[in-house]
Amino acid sequence: MQHTNTTGTGTVANTAVSMVRETMGATDIVDGLVIISEVAAAAIGTVGVAIMAYGAAKAVCYFILYTKRGDDLLIEIRIDLAKHLSLGLEFLMTKDIIDTVVRPSKDHLIALVGIVLIRTFLSHFRSKEIRESASDIAGEAEFEEALERYEELQ
């Protein structure tokens, strides 16, 4: 059994797959697993994109609806959109992990790092915005209570 060294990304994984095929005669099994992994990754990626598209469409509808009624729910709409984006990015990250394991390449690795960074960024700022929104809402409630007490005194 002779293996040649090739350069580029994914060489170790490709060599390992070749060794399994040669030693076990499992070409069909390995190829089947690769196909199943690729189909699963594509389905998972599609679900992620669908979740983000649904969240964006929902945010636009709510924005239009509540703006027409004069309600100020922009913070809530933004938080809901961020939740959908975050969940969708989780699915895309899962897809890219599968892609990177099945067919390792520099492009898959760069996409994975990019998605992880975007998701981390979104999560950080979403949690910060939720904390700020909660304190704003609590502050508004305290203001309303103080205003009611003041009006009772008058």
PDB file of N, CA and C in Angstrom, residues 16-117:
ATOM      1  N   ALA A  16      -6.667   9.611   5.072  1.00  0.00           N
ATOM      2  CA  ALA A  16      -7.337   8.682   5.978  1.00  0.00           C
ATOM      3  C   ALA A  16      -8.489   7.982   5.279  1.00  0.00           C
ATOM      4  N   VAL A  17      -9.278   8.719   4.510  1.00  0.00           N
ATOM      5  CA  VAL A  17     -10.375   8.106   3.767  1.00  0.00           C
ATOM      6  C   VAL A  17      -9.834   7.104   2.763  1.00  0.00           C
ATOM      7  N   SER A  18      -8.758   7.449   2.078  1.00  0.00           N
ATOM      8  CA  SER A  18      -8.150   6.525   1.108  1.00  0.00           C
ATOM      9  C   SER A  18      -7.650   5.260   1.794  1.00  0.00           C
ATOM     10  N   MET A  19      -7.053   5.415   2.977  1.00  0.00           N
ATOM     11  CA  MET A  19      -6.555   4.250   3.708  1.00  0.00           C
ATOM     12  C   MET A  19      -7.704   3.332   4.125  1.00  0.00           C
ATOM     13  N   VAL A  20      -8.813   3.923   4.581  1.00  0.00           N
ATOM     14  CA  VAL A  20      -9.976   3.109   4.958  1.00  0.00           C
ATOM     15  C   VAL A  20     -10.494   2.364   3.742  1.00  0.00           C
ATOM     16  N   ARG A  21     -10.577   3.051   2.629  1.00  0.00           N
ATOM     17  CA  ARG A  21     -11.071   2.413   1.404  1.00  0.00           C
ATOM     18  C   ARG A  21     -10.176   1.254   0.993  1.00  0.00           C
ATOM     19  N   GLU A  22      -8.859   1.452   1.054  1.00  0.00           N
ATOM     20  CA  GLU A  22      -7.921   0.418   0.615  1.00  0.00           C
ATOM     21  C   GLU A  22      -7.877  -0.760   1.581  1.00  0.00           C
ATOM     22  N   THR A  23      -7.843  -0.477   2.885  1.00  0.00           N
ATOM     23  CA  THR A  23      -7.669  -1.564   3.844  1.00  0.00           C
ATOM     24  C   THR A  23      -8.951  -2.332   4.085  1.00  0.00           C
ATOM     25  N   MET A  24     -10.072  -1.673   4.058  1.00  0.00           N
ATOM     26  CA  MET A  24     -11.320  -2.349   4.362  1.00  0.00           C
ATOM     27  C   MET A  24     -12.125  -2.679   3.118  1.00  0.00           C
ATOM     28  N   GLY A  25     -11.729  -2.158   2.012  1.00  0.00           N
ATOM     29  CA  GLY A  25     -12.519  -2.366   0.810  1.00  0.00           C
ATOM     30  C   GLY A  25     -13.897  -1.730   0.956  1.00  0.00           C
ATOM     31  N   ALA A  26     -13.953  -0.651   1.685  1.00  0.00           N
ATOM     32  CA  ALA A  26     -15.234  -0.047   2.044  1.00  0.00           C
ATOM     33  C   ALA A  26     -15.528   1.204   1.237  1.00  0.00           C
ATOM     34  N   THR A  27     -15.192   1.179  -0.022  1.00  0.00           N
ATOM     35  CA  THR A  27     -15.402   2.349  -0.866  1.00  0.00           C
ATOM     36  C   THR A  27     -16.863   2.760  -0.874  1.00  0.00           C
ATOM     37  N   ASP A  28     -17.740   1.798  -1.019  1.00  0.00           N
ATOM     38  CA  ASP A  28     -19.168   2.113  -1.081  1.00  0.00           C
ATOM     39  C   ASP A  28     -19.675   2.672   0.239  1.00  0.00           C
ATOM     40  N   ILE A  29     -19.207   2.119   1.369  1.00  0.00           N
ATOM     41  CA  ILE A  29     -19.649   2.587   2.674  1.00  0.00           C
ATOM     42  C   ILE A  29     -19.175   4.020   2.915  1.00  0.00           C
ATOM     43  N   VAL A  30     -17.902   4.273   2.647  1.00  0.00           N
ATOM     44  CA  VAL A  30     -17.352   5.616   2.861  1.00  0.00           C
ATOM     45  C   VAL A  30     -18.023   6.614   1.935  1.00  0.00           C
ATOM     46  N   ASP A  31     -18.187   6.253   0.676  1.00  0.00           N
ATOM     47  CA  ASP A  31     -18.860   7.149  -0.264  1.00  0.00           C
ATOM     48  C   ASP A  31     -20.299   7.413   0.166  1.00  0.00           C
ATOM     49  N   GLY A  32     -20.964   6.380   0.676  1.00  0.00           N
ATOM     50  CA  GLY A  32     -22.338   6.538   1.163  1.00  0.00           C
ATOM     51  C   GLY A  32     -22.403   7.483   2.353  1.00  0.00           C
ATOM     52  N   LEU A  33     -21.450   7.350   3.270  1.00  0.00           N
ATOM     53  CA  LEU A  33     -21.417   8.236   4.431  1.00  0.00           C
ATOM     54  C   LEU A  33     -21.133   9.679   4.024  1.00  0.00           C
ATOM     55  N   VAL A  34     -20.271   9.852   3.046  1.00  0.00           N
ATOM     56  CA  VAL A  34     -19.972  11.204   2.551  1.00  0.00           C
ATOM     57  C   VAL A  34     -21.224  11.820   1.934  1.00  0.00           C
ATOM     58  N   ILE A  35     -21.944  11.029   1.145  1.00  0.00           N
ATOM     59  CA  ILE A  35     -23.167  11.534   0.507  1.00  0.00           C
ATOM     60  C   ILE A  35     -24.214  11.877   1.560  1.00  0.00           C
ATOM     61  N   ILE A  36     -24.397  10.993   2.552  1.00  0.00           N
ATOM     62  CA  ILE A  36     -25.359  11.259   3.623  1.00  0.00           C
ATOM     63  C   ILE A  36     -24.966  12.533   4.376  1.00  0.00           C
ATOM     64  N   SER A  37     -23.692  12.693   4.659  1.00  0.00           N
ATOM     65  CA  SER A  37     -23.223  13.890   5.367  1.00  0.00           C
ATOM     66  C   SER A  37     -23.463  15.147   4.557  1.00  0.00           C
ATOM     67  N   GLU A  38     -23.211  15.082   3.260  1.00  0.00           N
ATOM     68  CA  GLU A  38     -23.425  16.252   2.408  1.00  0.00           C
ATOM     69  C   GLU A  38     -24.902  16.612   2.312  1.00  0.00           C
ATOM     70  N   VAL A  39     -25.771  15.613   2.214  1.00  0.00           N
ATOM     71  CA  VAL A  39     -27.217  15.876   2.164  1.00  0.00           C
ATOM     72  C   VAL A  39     -27.682  16.463   3.493  1.00  0.00           C
ATOM     73  N   ALA A  40     -27.208  15.892   4.595  1.00  0.00           N
ATOM     74  CA  ALA A  40     -27.577  16.415   5.920  1.00  0.00           C
ATOM     75  C   ALA A  40     -27.100  17.851   6.073  1.00  0.00           C
ATOM     76  N   ALA A  41     -25.876  18.137   5.646  1.00  0.00           N
ATOM     77  CA  ALA A  41     -25.344  19.493   5.754  1.00  0.00           C
ATOM     78  C   ALA A  41     -26.178  20.466   4.925  1.00  0.00           C
ATOM     79  N   ALA A  42     -26.557  20.061   3.720  1.00  0.00           N
ATOM     80  CA  ALA A  42     -27.376  20.933   2.870  1.00  0.00           C
ATOM     81  C   ALA A  42     -28.738  21.195   3.512  1.00  0.00           C
ATOM     82  N   ALA A  43     -29.349  20.159   4.074  1.00  0.00           N
ATOM     83  CA  ALA A  43     -30.652  20.329   4.728  1.00  0.00           C
ATOM     84  C   ALA A  43     -30.539  21.242   5.948  1.00  0.00           C
ATOM     85  N   ILE A  44     -29.505  21.045   6.740  1.00  0.00           N
ATOM     86  CA  ILE A  44     -29.297  21.867   7.931  1.00  0.00           C
ATOM     87  C   ILE A  44     -29.056  23.325   7.531  1.00  0.00           C
ATOM     88  N   GLY A  45     -28.269  23.549   6.489  1.00  0.00           N
ATOM     89  CA  GLY A  45     -28.032  24.906   6.003  1.00  0.00           C
ATOM     90  C   GLY A  45     -29.308  25.566   5.509  1.00  0.00           C
ATOM     91  N   THR A  46     -30.147  24.796   4.829  1.00  0.00           N
ATOM     92  CA  THR A  46     -31.422  25.320   4.335  1.00  0.00           C
ATOM     93  C   THR A  46     -32.331  25.722   5.492  1.00  0.00           C
ATOM     94  N   VAL A  47     -32.368  24.906   6.526  1.00  0.00           N
ATOM     95  CA  VAL A  47     -33.166  25.230   7.708  1.00  0.00           C
ATOM     96  C   VAL A  47     -32.660  26.529   8.340  1.00  0.00           C
ATOM     97  N   GLY A  48     -31.343  26.692   8.432  1.00  0.00           N
ATOM     98  CA  GLY A  48     -30.772  27.906   9.003  1.00  0.00           C
ATOM     99  C   GLY A  48     -31.159  29.150   8.225  1.00  0.00           C
ATOM    100  N   VAL A  49     -31.071  29.067   6.915  1.00  0.00           N
ATOM    101  CA  VAL A  49     -31.446  30.210   6.076  1.00  0.00           C
ATOM    102  C   VAL A  49     -32.944  30.489   6.198  1.00  0.00           C
ATOM    103  N   ALA A  50     -33.751  29.437   6.252  1.00  0.00           N
ATOM    104  CA  ALA A  50     -35.204  29.612   6.392  1.00  0.00           C
ATOM    105  C   ALA A  50     -35.549  30.305   7.714  1.00  0.00           C
ATOM    106  N   ILE A  51     -34.869  29.930   8.781  1.00  0.00           N
ATOM    107  CA  ILE A  51     -35.125  30.554  10.087  1.00  0.00           C
ATOM    108  C   ILE A  51     -34.790  32.040  10.034  1.00  0.00           C
ATOM    109  N   MET A  52     -33.665  32.381   9.426  1.00  0.00           N
ATOM    110  CA  MET A  52     -33.284  33.794   9.340  1.00  0.00           C
ATOM    111  C   MET A  52     -34.239  34.571   8.437  1.00  0.00           C
ATOM    112  N   ALA A  53     -34.659  33.968   7.326  1.00  0.00           N
ATOM    113  CA  ALA A  53     -35.601  34.638   6.427  1.00  0.00           C
ATOM    114  C   ALA A  53     -36.955  34.841   7.108  1.00  0.00           C
ATOM    115  N   TYR A  54     -37.408  33.824   7.849  1.00  0.00           N
ATOM    116  CA  TYR A  54     -38.663  33.945   8.595  1.00  0.00           C
ATOM    117  C   TYR A  54     -38.560  35.074   9.621  1.00  0.00           C
ATOM    118  N   GLY A  55     -37.462  35.124  10.352  1.00  0.00           N
ATOM    119  CA  GLY A  55     -37.273  36.171  11.354  1.00  0.00           C
ATOM    120  C   GLY A  55     -37.261  37.558  10.734  1.00  0.00           C
ATOM    121  N   ALA A  56     -36.623  37.689   9.582  1.00  0.00           N
ATOM    122  CA  ALA A  56     -36.577  38.992   8.900  1.00  0.00           C
ATOM    123  C   ALA A  56     -37.961  39.389   8.406  1.00  0.00           C
ATOM    124  N   ALA A  57     -38.684  38.450   7.805  1.00  0.00           N
ATOM    125  CA  ALA A  57     -40.033  38.752   7.321  1.00  0.00           C
ATOM    126  C   ALA A  57     -40.960  39.122   8.486  1.00  0.00           C
ATOM    127  N   LYS A  58     -40.852  38.390   9.573  1.00  0.00           N
ATOM    128  CA  LYS A  58     -41.662  38.662  10.765  1.00  0.00           C
ATOM    129  C   LYS A  58     -41.352  40.056  11.318  1.00  0.00           C
ATOM    130  N   ALA A  59     -40.071  40.402  11.365  1.00  0.00           N
ATOM    131  CA  ALA A  59     -39.666  41.716  11.873  1.00  0.00           C
ATOM    132  C   ALA A  59     -40.224  42.837  10.998  1.00  0.00           C
ATOM    133  N   VAL A  60     -40.167  42.662   9.688  1.00  0.00           N
ATOM    134  CA  VAL A  60     -40.701  43.682   8.779  1.00  0.00           C
ATOM    135  C   VAL A  60     -42.210  43.834   8.974  1.00  0.00           C
ATOM    136  N   CYS A  61     -42.925  42.713   9.063  1.00  0.00           N
ATOM    137  CA  CYS A  61     -44.380  42.768   9.252  1.00  0.00           C
ATOM    138  C   CYS A  61     -44.741  43.449  10.563  1.00  0.00           C
ATOM    139  N   TYR A  62     -44.083  43.052  11.637  1.00  0.00           N
ATOM    140  CA  TYR A  62     -44.366  43.677  12.927  1.00  0.00           C
ATOM    141  C   TYR A  62     -44.005  45.156  12.922  1.00  0.00           C
ATOM    142  N   PHE A  63     -42.900  45.494  12.291  1.00  0.00           N
ATOM    143  CA  PHE A  63     -42.492  46.894  12.231  1.00  0.00           C
ATOM    144  C   PHE A  63     -43.564  47.724  11.528  1.00  0.00           C
ATOM    145  N   ILE A  64     -44.023  47.247  10.383  1.00  0.00           N
ATOM    146  CA  ILE A  64     -45.051  47.979   9.632  1.00  0.00           C
ATOM    147  C   ILE A  64     -46.348  48.053  10.432  1.00  0.00           C
ATOM    148  N   LEU A  65     -46.773  46.925  11.006  1.00  0.00           N
ATOM    149  CA  LEU A  65     -48.019  46.881  11.758  1.00  0.00           C
ATOM    150  C   LEU A  65     -47.991  47.813  12.966  1.00  0.00           C
ATOM    151  N   TYR A  66     -46.932  47.722  13.754  1.00  0.00           N
ATOM    152  CA  TYR A  66     -46.884  48.521  14.981  1.00  0.00           C
ATOM    153  C   TYR A  66     -46.570  49.984  14.714  1.00  0.00           C
ATOM    154  N   THR A  67     -45.878  50.272  13.636  1.00  0.00           N
ATOM    155  CA  THR A  67     -45.625  51.672  13.290  1.00  0.00           C
ATOM    156  C   THR A  67     -46.925  52.346  12.872  1.00  0.00           C
ATOM    157  N   LYS A  68     -47.750  51.645  12.109  1.00  0.00           N
ATOM    158  CA  LYS A  68     -49.040  52.211  11.699  1.00  0.00           C
ATOM    159  C   LYS A  68     -49.936  52.472  12.902  1.00  0.00           C
ATOM    160  N   ARG A  69     -49.871  51.589  13.899  1.00  0.00           N
ATOM    161  CA  ARG A  69     -50.718  51.755  15.095  1.00  0.00           C
ATOM    162  C   ARG A  69     -50.116  52.760  16.079  1.00  0.00           C
ATOM    163  N   GLY A  70     -48.894  53.169  15.845  1.00  0.00           N
ATOM    164  CA  GLY A  70     -48.259  54.144  16.718  1.00  0.00           C
ATOM    165  C   GLY A  70     -47.575  53.539  17.929  1.00  0.00           C
ATOM    166  N   ASP A  71     -47.449  52.220  17.961  1.00  0.00           N
ATOM    167  CA  ASP A  71     -46.771  51.556  19.078  1.00  0.00           C
ATOM    168  C   ASP A  71     -45.265  51.619  18.877  1.00  0.00           C
ATOM    169  N   ASP A  72     -44.547  51.781  19.968  1.00  0.00           N
ATOM    170  CA  ASP A  72     -43.091  51.819  19.903  1.00  0.00           C
ATOM    171  C   ASP A  72     -42.536  50.499  20.441  1.00  0.00           C
ATOM    172  N   LEU A  73     -42.453  49.516  19.580  1.00  0.00           N
ATOM    173  CA  LEU A  73     -41.951  48.202  19.974  1.00  0.00           C
ATOM    174  C   LEU A  73     -40.672  47.844  19.213  1.00  0.00           C
ATOM    175  N   LEU A  74     -39.925  48.856  18.816  1.00  0.00           N
ATOM    176  CA  LEU A  74     -38.726  48.623  18.022  1.00  0.00           C
ATOM    177  C   LEU A  74     -37.723  47.744  18.756  1.00  0.00           C
ATOM    178  N   ILE A  75     -37.546  47.962  20.046  1.00  0.00           N
ATOM    179  CA  ILE A  75     -36.583  47.158  20.806  1.00  0.00           C
ATOM    180  C   ILE A  75     -36.991  45.695  20.798  1.00  0.00           C
ATOM    181  N   GLU A  76     -38.282  45.422  21.043  1.00  0.00           N
ATOM    182  CA  GLU A  76     -38.761  44.046  21.058  1.00  0.00           C
ATOM    183  C   GLU A  76     -38.615  43.385  19.690  1.00  0.00           C
ATOM    184  N   ILE A  77     -38.898  44.145  18.645  1.00  0.00           N
ATOM    185  CA  ILE A  77     -38.768  43.609  17.284  1.00  0.00           C
ATOM    186  C   ILE A  77     -37.302  43.285  16.992  1.00  0.00           C
ATOM    187  N   ARG A  78     -36.404  44.166  17.390  1.00  0.00           N
ATOM    188  CA  ARG A  78     -34.971  43.927  17.159  1.00  0.00           C
ATOM    189  C   ARG A  78     -34.474  42.716  17.933  1.00  0.00           C
ATOM    190  N   ILE A  79     -34.933  42.555  19.163  1.00  0.00           N
ATOM    191  CA  ILE A  79     -34.520  41.400  19.966  1.00  0.00           C
ATOM    192  C   ILE A  79     -35.023  40.113  19.324  1.00  0.00           C
ATOM    193  N   ASP A  80     -36.276  40.116  18.861  1.00  0.00           N
ATOM    194  CA  ASP A  80     -36.830  38.925  18.214  1.00  0.00           C
ATOM    195  C   ASP A  80     -36.061  38.599  16.931  1.00  0.00           C
ATOM    196  N   LEU A  81     -35.735  39.615  16.152  1.00  0.00           N
ATOM    197  CA  LEU A  81     -34.954  39.395  14.932  1.00  0.00           C
ATOM    198  C   LEU A  81     -33.573  38.830  15.267  1.00  0.00           C
ATOM    199  N   ALA A  82     -32.938  39.373  16.289  1.00  0.00           N
ATOM    200  CA  ALA A  82     -31.615  38.881  16.688  1.00  0.00           C
ATOM    201  C   ALA A  82     -31.679  37.420  17.124  1.00  0.00           C
ATOM    202  N   LYS A  83     -32.757  37.028  17.784  1.00  0.00           N
ATOM    203  CA  LYS A  83     -32.923  35.627  18.183  1.00  0.00           C
ATOM    204  C   LYS A  83     -32.985  34.718  16.962  1.00  0.00           C
ATOM    205  N   HIS A  84     -33.743  35.139  15.954  1.00  0.00           N
ATOM    206  CA  HIS A  84     -33.846  34.335  14.729  1.00  0.00           C
ATOM    207  C   HIS A  84     -32.507  34.272  13.998  1.00  0.00           C
ATOM    208  N   LEU A  85     -31.825  35.404  13.925  1.00  0.00           N
ATOM    209  CA  LEU A  85     -30.513  35.407  13.265  1.00  0.00           C
ATOM    210  C   LEU A  85     -29.531  34.503  14.001  1.00  0.00           C
ATOM    211  N   SER A  86     -29.553  34.567  15.307  1.00  0.00           N
ATOM    212  CA  SER A  86     -28.647  33.755  16.112  1.00  0.00           C
ATOM    213  C   SER A  86     -28.930  32.268  15.912  1.00  0.00           C
ATOM    214  N   LEU A  87     -30.192  31.887  15.958  1.00  0.00           N
ATOM    215  CA  LEU A  87     -30.550  30.480  15.757  1.00  0.00           C
ATOM    216  C   LEU A  87     -30.199  30.015  14.345  1.00  0.00           C
ATOM    217  N   GLY A  88     -30.488  30.850  13.360  1.00  0.00           N
ATOM    218  CA  GLY A  88     -30.135  30.501  11.978  1.00  0.00           C
ATOM    219  C   GLY A  88     -28.636  30.319  11.809  1.00  0.00           C
ATOM    220  N   LEU A  89     -27.865  31.187  12.450  1.00  0.00           N
ATOM    221  CA  LEU A  89     -26.403  31.064  12.376  1.00  0.00           C
ATOM    222  C   LEU A  89     -25.910  29.799  13.069  1.00  0.00           C
ATOM    223  N   GLU A  90     -26.602  29.352  14.112  1.00  0.00           N
ATOM    224  CA  GLU A  90     -26.252  28.075  14.758  1.00  0.00           C
ATOM    225  C   GLU A  90     -26.371  26.929  13.754  1.00  0.00           C
ATOM    226  N   PHE A  91     -27.462  26.940  12.988  1.00  0.00           N
ATOM    227  CA  PHE A  91     -27.653  25.904  11.979  1.00  0.00           C
ATOM    228  C   PHE A  91     -26.571  25.996  10.899  1.00  0.00           C
ATOM    229  N   LEU A  92     -26.257  27.214  10.459  1.00  0.00           N
ATOM    230  CA  LEU A  92     -25.217  27.374   9.436  1.00  0.00           C
ATOM    231  C   LEU A  92     -23.850  26.952   9.962  1.00  0.00           C
ATOM    232  N   MET A  93     -23.603  27.210  11.245  1.00  0.00           N
ATOM    233  CA  MET A  93     -22.343  26.789  11.842  1.00  0.00           C
ATOM    234  C   MET A  93     -22.270  25.255  11.861  1.00  0.00           C
ATOM    235  N   THR A  94     -23.378  24.609  12.198  1.00  0.00           N
ATOM    236  CA  THR A  94     -23.429  23.152  12.183  1.00  0.00           C
ATOM    237  C   THR A  94     -23.167  22.620  10.780  1.00  0.00           C
ATOM    238  N   LYS A  95     -23.785  23.246   9.787  1.00  0.00           N
ATOM    239  CA  LYS A  95     -23.573  22.847   8.390  1.00  0.00           C
ATOM    240  C   LYS A  95     -22.100  22.964   8.009  1.00  0.00           C
ATOM    241  N   ASP A  96     -21.487  24.079   8.387  1.00  0.00           N
ATOM    242  CA  ASP A  96     -20.081  24.282   8.034  1.00  0.00           C
ATOM    243  C   ASP A  96     -19.149  23.335   8.781  1.00  0.00           C
ATOM    244  N   ILE A  97     -19.502  22.963   9.996  1.00  0.00           N
ATOM    245  CA  ILE A  97     -18.698  21.962  10.711  1.00  0.00           C
ATOM    246  C   ILE A  97     -18.753  20.633   9.974  1.00  0.00           C
ATOM    247  N   ILE A  98     -19.947  20.230   9.553  1.00  0.00           N
ATOM    248  CA  ILE A  98     -20.075  18.978   8.793  1.00  0.00           C
ATOM    249  C   ILE A  98     -19.296  19.068   7.494  1.00  0.00           C
ATOM    250  N   ASP A  99     -19.441  20.175   6.766  1.00  0.00           N
ATOM    251  CA  ASP A  99     -18.702  20.356   5.509  1.00  0.00           C
ATOM    252  C   ASP A  99     -17.192  20.286   5.728  1.00  0.00           C
ATOM    253  N   THR A 100     -16.726  20.902   6.809  1.00  0.00           N
ATOM    254  CA  THR A 100     -15.295  20.928   7.086  1.00  0.00           C
ATOM    255  C   THR A 100     -14.782  19.543   7.446  1.00  0.00           C
ATOM    256  N   VAL A 101     -15.588  18.755   8.140  1.00  0.00           N
ATOM    257  CA  VAL A 101     -15.178  17.397   8.492  1.00  0.00           C
ATOM    258  C   VAL A 101     -15.191  16.497   7.263  1.00  0.00           C
ATOM    259  N   VAL A 102     -16.240  16.607   6.443  1.00  0.00           N
ATOM    260  CA  VAL A 102     -16.386  15.725   5.286  1.00  0.00           C
ATOM    261  C   VAL A 102     -15.415  16.084   4.171  1.00  0.00           C
ATOM    262  N   ARG A 103     -15.328  17.331   3.853  1.00  0.00           N
ATOM    263  CA  ARG A 103     -14.449  17.800   2.777  1.00  0.00           C
ATOM    264  C   ARG A 103     -13.645  18.990   3.295  1.00  0.00           C
ATOM    265  N   PRO A 104     -12.591  18.720   4.048  1.00  0.00           N
ATOM    266  CA  PRO A 104     -11.816  19.816   4.626  1.00  0.00           C
ATOM    267  C   PRO A 104     -11.191  20.703   3.545  1.00  0.00           C
ATOM    268  N   SER A 105     -11.401  21.985   3.694  1.00  0.00           N
ATOM    269  CA  SER A 105     -10.781  22.941   2.778  1.00  0.00           C
ATOM    270  C   SER A 105     -10.623  24.275   3.498  1.00  0.00           C
ATOM    271  N   LYS A 106      -9.759  25.077   2.958  1.00  0.00           N
ATOM    272  CA  LYS A 106      -9.532  26.399   3.535  1.00  0.00           C
ATOM    273  C   LYS A 106     -10.798  27.246   3.458  1.00  0.00           C
ATOM    274  N   ASP A 107     -11.561  27.125   2.365  1.00  0.00           N
ATOM    275  CA  ASP A 107     -12.790  27.900   2.214  1.00  0.00           C
ATOM    276  C   ASP A 107     -13.822  27.540   3.289  1.00  0.00           C
ATOM    277  N   HIS A 108     -13.995  26.224   3.545  1.00  0.00           N
ATOM    278  CA  HIS A 108     -14.939  25.804   4.582  1.00  0.00           C
ATOM    279  C   HIS A 108     -14.498  26.303   5.948  1.00  0.00           C
ATOM    280  N   LEU A 109     -13.220  26.239   6.221  1.00  0.00           N
ATOM    281  CA  LEU A 109     -12.704  26.685   7.512  1.00  0.00           C
ATOM    282  C   LEU A 109     -12.882  28.191   7.695  1.00  0.00           C
ATOM    283  N   ILE A 110     -12.629  28.956   6.650  1.00  0.00           N
ATOM    284  CA  ILE A 110     -12.812  30.415   6.707  1.00  0.00           C
ATOM    285  C   ILE A 110     -14.292  30.750   6.923  1.00  0.00           C
ATOM    286  N   ALA A 111     -15.180  30.053   6.217  1.00  0.00           N
ATOM    287  CA  ALA A 111     -16.625  30.286   6.403  1.00  0.00           C
ATOM    288  C   ALA A 111     -17.045  29.953   7.827  1.00  0.00           C
ATOM    289  N   LEU A 112     -16.522  28.869   8.357  1.00  0.00           N
ATOM    290  CA  LEU A 112     -16.852  28.469   9.721  1.00  0.00           C
ATOM    291  C   LEU A 112     -16.386  29.521  10.729  1.00  0.00           C
ATOM    292  N   VAL A 113     -15.167  29.991  10.584  1.00  0.00           N
ATOM    293  CA  VAL A 113     -14.642  31.022  11.488  1.00  0.00           C
ATOM    294  C   VAL A 113     -15.483  32.298  11.379  1.00  0.00           C
ATOM    295  N   GLY A 114     -15.848  32.670  10.157  1.00  0.00           N
ATOM    296  CA  GLY A 114     -16.670  33.866   9.958  1.00  0.00           C
ATOM    297  C   GLY A 114     -18.022  33.753  10.646  1.00  0.00           C
ATOM    298  N   ILE A 115     -18.665  32.608  10.510  1.00  0.00           N
ATOM    299  CA  ILE A 115     -19.973  32.412  11.134  1.00  0.00           C
ATOM    300  C   ILE A 115     -19.849  32.410  12.653  1.00  0.00           C
ATOM    301  N   VAL A 116     -18.817  31.777  13.180  1.00  0.00           N
ATOM    302  CA  VAL A 116     -18.615  31.766  14.629  1.00  0.00           C
ATOM    303  C   VAL A 116     -18.415  33.194  15.139  1.00  0.00           C
ATOM    304  N   LEU A 117     -17.626  33.984  14.434  1.00  0.00           N
ATOM    305  CA  LEU A 117     -17.403  35.370  14.855  1.00  0.00           C
ATOM    306  C   LEU A 117     -18.687  36.207  14.801  1.00  0.00           C
TER     307      LEU A 117
END
